[in-house]
Amino acid sequence: MKNATYDLVMVGSSFAATFFLKKYLSKAPRTAKVLVLERGFLFPHAERVKERRGEETPYAKLNPDWHQTQETIENLTPEKRWIYTLGFGGSSNCWFGCTPRFLPNDFRMKTLYGVGNDWPLQYEDLEPYYTETEEMMSISGPETTPFPKTSAYPQPPHLFTDVDRLLQKRYQNQYINQPTARARVAANGRNACCASAVCSICPVNAKFTIENSNMGVYEDPRVELVFGAQVYSLELERDIVRKVFFRQEGKELSASGEVVALGANSIFNAHILLNAGDKNPSTGKGLGEQIGLDARVYLKDLKNLGGSTWVNANGYMLYDGDHRRDYAACLMESSNHPFIRMEKGKWRDIASFRMVFEDLPDPQNYVAPSDDILKPRVNYAGPTAYALKGIENMKQNLHKVLDCLPVERIEFDEPHNSEAHILGTTRMSASPAEGVVDKYLLHHQYRNLFVLGSGAFTTFTPANPTLTLSALSLYAADKSF
Amino acid sequence: MNRRLFLKLTGAGAALAALPGMGFMYTSYSKAARGLILQELDYLALDIKGVERFVQDYAKGKSDNYLLKVRGLYLLRSSASKSKVVEELVKDYLLATDFFRNRMDESKPVMYLGLYDPYKTPCANPFSSVYYPPLAT
Ligand SMILES: Cc1cc2nc3c(=O)[nH]c(=O)nc-3n(C[C@H](O)[C@H](O)[C@H](O)COP(=O)(O)OP(=O)(O)OC[C@H]3O[C@@H](n4cnc5c(N)ncnc54)[C@H](O)[C@@H]3O)c2cc1C
Ligand code: SF4
């Protein structure tokens, strides 16, 4: 480390961290000193593609691989996986780039539906930051949306399949081209997406990642980026964070900061706080996931052809409404990978929808310290009855929702093991009795400590979290500096 | 050991025990995979040499257990409608050919092109707008 003390010490280098840093740097003086502690290393996109082609790359050994990642936590229910990528850029390296906004009602679940809690900030507060995030990620999206929007998407929408077109005609702004960070047209150093449908590592570098973001954060001379630094605790003194403790190459080190921000994801952020002795009753509690399952819809004499990306569309028909008092909202994703139907003459007379359900934060699902200071212990009792009822309702009603299609039959798969959206361990609230951070993502007790990311979500919604968590980082930094 | 325990312990072996005659010993994976594809797609004009090359290429990334399974399924006269493994095999074969690129024209000969691998040939999703561009309105 170059300095004894820093204006800002950031933990992690993925979405939560990078969007916060971007805004912070735009407001900080030229003399500001920022330290970024990243537990992993840069594994460049081109090398990741090589690895997928079966070629050797020395980078592959730098960060935990898929199996080793599972060993970075003590998972008490290993049959339920928690999926993320560690290293520079975090899960931006492996995400799929689906970026719908939340709906305004998602922020008022208690007032409207009597479940969960209301967020201490509302959709209107976040709207300008959604727009800014969409600009930075060059999001492709439609003209009309089910959520209010004050600006056009930076990129034109992806193309529908023939099936999507029928659904859009029937449902208008409740069935839209998916807003996505998979580029529709080449721009900002990224190529156009061409529906190869292996987005976890895009072969043509079409999706937004921190590495290809061109945000200039890690090139900024005020920023010192340290790799291989695993943060495990904080020094908390009279409601202030003084130091960040980390391990690097087997050595115990620390860094001092005027301000500290955690951007290490919902499991690791909570773990760092708990190791540091944070006594907020909600810290680590309410760990959540959305639940997704695939519906295969067999069609009579209708071919499903022509989409331009992996997930072409989002359907909101089972999303918002009074039913959320009783059971979960569902967001539909229309998939476009090369699935087929093994029947003569009917090869592509089929559609595939991923049905994604929200869940409620449940204290039985939580992160706790373990005997190993570097490993969080993860307890997960499973989805709540609220989510499961949402699934049952969908199964009974999907054929009605699809009544504008010539449906022969619908088959449902078992729910996926994970949606890879880790939520809710440091929830945002109006008061410390109800949550861990305030609406600026500042810890209710430690007023120089930001806890970023989707751990702050007060309730979960069925929509993908990353656009919102990135917008929250911009909002928090803008309002706080 | 009672029968129930036997069945439990042998698991998939139970299916193998039911294989007809001694065929299992003499059937190779290649013959089995080729047979399953030809049976399933008997109404298409497949290039047999191409099927054989596919079957060899496909085996490279697969475990011994998988190869064994394919042999068993062939001898059991399984099909795509009965077995996910057969369905996957036949689907992967078709994706590795020009069948979908030829817009699923069942009257055209089907030629093997090489395993479907987006990392070696990106943008090859045969149902995408690359192959079905929107009609001018
Ligand atoms: C396969 C997959 C597909 C996905 N697809 C989508 C999608 O389409 N849309 C969507 O909205 N979301 C998607 N997600 C979720 C999305 O990736 C996450 O919401 C997002 O990455 C979270 O950002 P983050 O910055 O909070 O954390 P992360 O991306 O998890 O990054 C955490 C960072 O902190 C570092 N770190 C962790 N622990 C420490 C430590 N102790 N000390 C120092 N550094 C540390 C990590 O190395 C990493 O850089 C997907 C996730 C996966 C895995
Ligand atoms: S669908 Fe294909 S081209 Fe598009 S982002 Fe995903 S992997 Fe890349």
XYZ file of C-alpha atoms in Angstrom, chain A residues 48-49 52-53 159 161 165 184 192-204 296 298 303-309 336-348 411, chain B residues 40-44 79-81 84 86-92 94-95 99-100 103-106 116-135:
88
model
C -11.635 -16.853 -20.177
C -12.749 -17.550 -23.752
C -13.762 -22.339 -22.672
C -12.161 -23.486 -25.912
C -35.634 -8.531 -31.797
C -39.280 -14.182 -32.022
C -44.568 -10.813 -31.262
C -27.948 -4.825 -29.681
C -23.289 -6.865 -30.978
C -24.936 -9.827 -29.285
C -25.831 -12.615 -31.705
C -27.739 -15.071 -29.502
C -24.991 -17.628 -28.971
C -26.689 -18.128 -25.585
C -23.610 -18.897 -23.509
C -23.524 -15.530 -21.763
C -21.654 -16.644 -18.653
C -18.595 -16.071 -20.855
C -19.739 -14.317 -24.019
C -17.633 -15.509 -26.978
C -18.002 -12.180 -28.808
C -41.712 -25.626 -22.089
C -45.488 -26.982 -27.125
C -42.562 -21.759 -35.268
C -40.579 -19.835 -32.690
C -37.888 -18.145 -34.748
C -35.895 -14.988 -35.105
C -34.874 -13.537 -31.732
C -31.606 -11.632 -31.567
C -30.406 -12.463 -28.056
C -33.932 -18.219 -27.206
C -31.238 -20.833 -26.829
C -31.258 -23.571 -29.471
C -33.843 -25.813 -27.798
C -35.904 -28.050 -30.066
C -38.789 -30.435 -30.035
C -37.783 -33.912 -31.212
C -40.715 -34.444 -33.556
C -40.771 -34.603 -37.313
C -41.946 -31.348 -38.842
C -42.338 -29.646 -35.436
C -38.729 -28.945 -34.556
C -39.192 -25.427 -33.360
C -44.360 -28.967 -19.280
C -34.543 -41.777 -34.515
C -34.070 -39.879 -37.759
C -34.873 -42.675 -40.223
C -36.947 -40.276 -42.335
C -34.000 -37.920 -42.987
C -35.606 -43.522 -28.245
C -35.693 -39.747 -27.738
C -39.233 -39.891 -26.388
C -33.267 -37.776 -22.082
C -31.006 -40.221 -26.425
C -32.879 -36.953 -26.894
C -29.728 -34.990 -26.041
C -27.544 -37.131 -28.310
C -29.835 -36.734 -31.314
C -30.378 -33.046 -30.669
C -26.627 -32.433 -30.418
C -28.699 -32.239 -35.474
C -27.192 -29.028 -34.128
C -30.235 -29.359 -40.950
C -31.402 -26.301 -39.016
C -34.437 -24.271 -42.328
C -35.395 -27.778 -41.223
C -36.028 -28.890 -44.795
C -36.575 -32.626 -44.315
C -21.901 -27.207 -32.082
C -19.629 -25.060 -29.941
C -20.320 -21.319 -29.595
C -16.716 -20.782 -28.493
C -15.360 -22.195 -31.751
C -18.173 -20.846 -33.955
C -20.007 -17.964 -32.279
C -23.331 -16.658 -33.587
C -24.348 -20.111 -34.846
C -27.706 -20.356 -33.021
C -29.699 -21.552 -36.044
C -33.018 -20.143 -34.780
C -31.764 -16.624 -34.184
C -32.330 -13.501 -36.245
C -28.928 -14.112 -37.883
C -30.673 -16.936 -39.809
C -34.222 -15.585 -39.661
C -33.886 -11.832 -40.140
C -37.074 -9.831 -39.695
C -39.110 -9.456 -42.856
